[in-house]
C-alpha positions as semicolon CSV with decimal commas, in nm:
position;residue;x (nm);y (nm);z (nm)
1;M;17,058;7,467;11,782
2;I;16,995;7,842;11,741
3;W;17,235;8,125;11,671
4;S;17,171;8,495;11,676
5;G;17,151;8,679;11,347
6;A;17,348;8,965;11,199
7;D;17,469;9,098;11,535
8;M;17,724;8,812;11,543
9;T;17,686;8,755;11,913
10;R;17,662;8,383;11,836
11;L;17,455;8,282;12,134
12;H;17,400;7,905;12,135
13;I;17,063;7,761;12,240
14;E;16,937;7,404;12,221
15;T;16,559;7,364;12,231
16;S;16,367;7,042;12,293
17;G;16,033;6,916;12,422
18;N;15,687;7,066;12,440
19;G;15,496;7,261;12,699
20;P;15,559;7,584;12,891
21;D;15,891;7,750;12,804
22;L;16,165;7,669;13,056
23;V;16,504;7,840;13,014
24;L;16,810;7,684;13,181
25;L;17,114;7,901;13,261
26;H;17,431;7,734;13,388
27;G;17,707;7,867;13,612
28;W;18,059;8,006;13,577
29;A;18,303;7,804;13,362
30;M;18,034;7,552;13,266
31;H;17,810;7,510;12,960
32;S;17,454;7,392;12,903
33;G;17,562;7,027;12,888
34;V;17,582;7,034;13,267
35;W;17,201;6,993;13,269
36;E;17,222;6,663;13,081
37;C;17,111;6,445;13,373
38;V;16,780;6,634;13,412
39;A;16,717;6,780;13,064
40;E;16,550;6,477;12,907
41;T;16,302;6,437;13,195
42;L;16,225;6,810;13,206
43;S;16,168;6,817;12,829
44;R;15,873;6,578;12,873
45;R;15,683;6,857;13,050
46;F;15,845;7,175;12,921
47;R;15,974;7,331;12,603
48;L;16,333;7,341;12,720
49;H;16,583;7,607;12,613
50;C;16,938;7,520;12,724
51;I;17,157;7,827;12,675
52;D;17,535;7,848;12,670
53;L;17,606;8,175;12,849
54;P;17,808;8,433;12,653
55;G;18,174;8,329;12,637
56;H;18,091;7,972;12,744
57;G;18,050;7,646;12,552
58;A;17,933;7,695;12,193
59;S;17,867;8,064;12,274
60;R;18,242;8,106;12,317
61;D;18,263;8,373;12,045
62;C;18,002;8,585;12,219
63;A;18,181;8,848;12,427
64;L;18,136;8,854;12,804
65;D;18,209;9,189;12,969
66;S;17,961;9,222;13,255
67;L;17,645;9,081;13,411
68;E;17,447;9,354;13,234
69;Q;17,591;9,264;12,894
70;M;17,528;8,894;12,951
71;T;17,169;8,964;13,048
72;E;17,108;9,185;12,744
73;V;17,233;8,920;12,502
74;I;17,013;8,650;12,654
75;A;16,712;8,885;12,672
76;D;16,716;8,910;12,292
77;H;16,637;8,537;12,273
78;L;16,406;8,493;12,571
79;P;16,067;8,338;12,487
80;D;15,756;8,515;12,614
81;N;15,609;8,388;12,943
82;S;15,923;8,194;13,031
83;I;16,013;8,013;13,348
84;V;16,380;8,105;13,392
85;C;16,597;7,866;13,592
86;G;16,948;7,982;13,679
87;W;17,221;7,795;13,863
88;S;17,487;7,988;14,057
89;L;17,603;8,273;13,830
90;G;17,313;8,184;13,599
91;G;17,083;8,265;13,889
92;Q;17,207;8,622;13,895
93;V;17,136;8,646;13,521
94;A;16,787;8,509;13,589
95;I;16,730;8,773;13,858
96;R;16,835;9,052;13,621
97;L;16,608;8,916;13,347
98;A;16,313;8,911;13,588
99;L;16,384;9,270;13,692
100;Q;16,437;9,405;13,341
101;M;16,170;9,205;13,157
102;P;15,891;9,127;13,406
103;E;15,640;9,095;13,124
104;R;15,837;8,804;12,972
105;V;15,957;8,620;13,283
106;Q;15,665;8,434;13,436
107;Q;15,853;8,262;13,718
108;L;16,206;8,225;13,858
109;V;16,386;7,912;13,974
110;L;16,712;7,995;14,153
111;V;16,940;7,697;14,203
112;A;17,226;7,738;14,453
113;S;17,230;8,106;14,375
114;T;17,269;8,424;14,576
115;P;17,234;8,799;14,527
116;C;17,594;8,841;14,647
117;F;17,867;8,577;14,621
118;V;18,125;8,752;14,841
119;K;18,121;8,810;15,216
120;R;18,073;9,171;15,319
121;A;18,041;9,348;15,652
122;D;17,662;9,315;15,632
123;W;17,655;8,987;15,439
124;P;17,800;8,675;15,609
125;W;17,664;8,425;15,354
126;G;17,934;8,447;15,089
127;M;18,282;8,332;14,996
128;E;18,589;8,495;15,142
129;P;18,701;8,773;14,903
130;L;19,055;8,634;14,909
131;T;18,933;8,302;14,770
132;L;18,806;8,460;14,448
133;T;19,112;8,685;14,426
134;L;19,338;8,378;14,439
135;F;19,129;8,203;14,174
136;M;19,175;8,505;13,947
137;E;19,551;8,520;14,008
138;N;19,597;8,145;13,960
139;L;19,400;8,122;13,635
140;A;19,691;8,267;13,438
141;R;19,940;8,034;13,606
142;D;19,755;7,702;13,595
143;Y;19,422;7,707;13,415
144;V;19,338;7,336;13,462
145;Q;19,431;7,317;13,829
146;T;19,236;7,634;13,909
147;L;18,922;7,498;13,742
148;N;18,964;7,167;13,925
149;R;18,983;7,350;14,257
150;F;18,661;7,536;14,177
151;L;18,487;7,212;14,080
152;T;18,601;7,054;14,406
153;L;18,449;7,347;14,599
154;Q;18,120;7,292;14,419
155;V;18,088;6,933;14,540
156;S;18,205;7,004;14,894
157;G;17,935;6,893;15,138
158;S;17,773;6,657;14,887
159;E;17,673;6,309;14,992
160;D;17,857;6,149;14,698
161;Q;18,139;6,389;14,618
162;V;18,333;6,153;14,390
163;R;18,035;6,084;14,162
164;V;17,921;6,448;14,145
165;L;18,275;6,572;14,079
166;A;18,310;6,318;13,798
167;R;17,989;6,449;13,639
168;L;18,107;6,809;13,663
169;R;18,445;6,726;13,512
170;K;18,279;6,530;13,233
171;S;18,056;6,825;13,156
172;V;18,349;7,065;13,138
173;L;18,560;6,830;12,924
174;N;18,274;6,748;12,683
175;G;18,232;7,110;12,574
176;L;18,439;7,398;12,451
177;S;18,640;7,537;12,741
178;P;18,589;7,908;12,807
179;G;18,882;8,133;12,728
180;S;19,085;8,298;12,999
181;A;18,923;8,637;12,933
182;T;18,575;8,488;12,986
183;L;18,678;8,320;13,310
184;Q;18,839;8,639;13,438
185;A;18,528;8,841;13,347
186;G;18,305;8,586;13,520
187;L;18,515;8,599;13,835
188;R;18,489;8,978;13,835
189;I;18,110;8,943;13,824
190;L;18,121;8,703;14,118
191;Q;18,347;8,943;14,307
192;T;18,151;9,263;14,247
193;S;17,786;9,184;14,177
194;D;17,543;9,265;14,459
195;L;17,172;9,246;14,374
196;R;17,034;9,273;14,727
197;A;16,904;9,629;14,690
198;E;16,706;9,536;14,378
199;L;16,569;9,203;14,491
200;D;16,250;9,333;14,654
201;Q;16,138;9,463;14,312
202;I;16,081;9,105;14,193
203;R;15,709;9,032;14,163
204;Q;15,725;8,686;14,007
205;P;15,690;8,363;14,208
206;V;16,035;8,230;14,299
207;L;16,136;7,870;14,365
208;L;16,465;7,839;14,554
209;I;16,650;7,506;14,530
210;H;16,954;7,490;14,754
211;G;17,197;7,243;14,905
212;Q;17,218;7,250;15,284
213;N;17,599;7,221;15,274
214;D;17,674;7,465;14,991
215;V;18,008;7,641;15,055
216;I;17,998;7,868;14,747
217;A;17,652;8,011;14,812
218;P;17,577;7,924;15,177
219;V;17,220;7,830;15,257
220;G;17,176;8,152;15,458
221;A;17,165;8,338;15,125
222;A;16,863;8,137;15,010
223;E;16,692;8,185;15,345
224;W;16,754;8,560;15,317
225;I;16,593;8,565;14,971
226;Q;16,293;8,373;15,102
227;Q;16,248;8,625;15,384
228;H;16,262;8,921;15,145
229;L;16,035;8,783;14,872
230;P;15,682;8,694;14,988
231;Q;15,626;8,468;14,685
232;A;15,947;8,267;14,736
233;Q;15,941;7,898;14,826
234;L;16,257;7,722;14,946
235;K;16,339;7,356;14,875
236;L;16,640;7,247;15,081
237;F;16,844;6,939;14,984
238;P;17,020;6,781;15,285
239;H;17,369;6,633;15,236
240;C;17,408;6,843;14,923
241;G;17,660;7,101;14,804
242;H;17,648;7,353;14,519
243;A;17,499;7,128;14,246
244;P;17,163;6,986;14,363
245;F;17,059;6,874;14,013
246;L;17,371;6,657;13,988
247;S;17,357;6,521;14,343
248;F;16,983;6,442;14,342
249;P;16,849;6,464;13,984
250;E;16,514;6,294;14,053
251;Q;16,437;6,513;14,353
252;F;16,545;6,817;14,155
253;V;16,306;6,743;13,869
254;G;16,032;6,675;14,124
255;C;16,060;7,035;14,244
256;F;15,914;7,145;13,908
257;D;15,591;6,946;13,952
258;A;15,414;7,243;14,109
259;L;15,516;7,494;13,841
């Protein structure tokens, strides 16, 4: 368990295992406990750093204002020569880290992530803008129900939706819930962030792990990344939604064998 020093950003990191440094970054409204089903196995091969994103989990007291601010806070604690694995929103943080600190990020693993979460005129592989707007409006009215709806979206298209949803809910309930301000800030990032123009500056090898039936980050987004990055490799999980590591933990860990 590691906390930052005098800057009082209170970033929470749990480190375990031995081997190459592997950093795990979770998604919106979650915390690092969501990796529980794969962390022990990964720690047998890697020195694992499970980070609670700013404003989330035990990093709840660390302010979250923007994707840039989130990236800067995590960059202060990033080991040299890291493999950075980001899920969903965490994938966008991983992309920014690779762009800003290429000398410290050795490789990227993007899990169910996308350079742009929202549909645009030139980007069909995103969520409807109204969906995220409604999530933002409903957070203030019914926090629990809004989170439950988002969790349900994440398991949509999964082979075993009931089991995966139970794991997601357990993860959320077993940690400190993010405050409303953090959730609102995270939704604004999902609404506004668009990293497509910067993506071709990535020089590191990229492993893409994506569910074929993902409705939050449709598979077309991963295919687009693969087409634009010559060093990108795509691992598609059939019958899988937005959380491949929860739906198929053994296959997920197997994707790291070649790293």
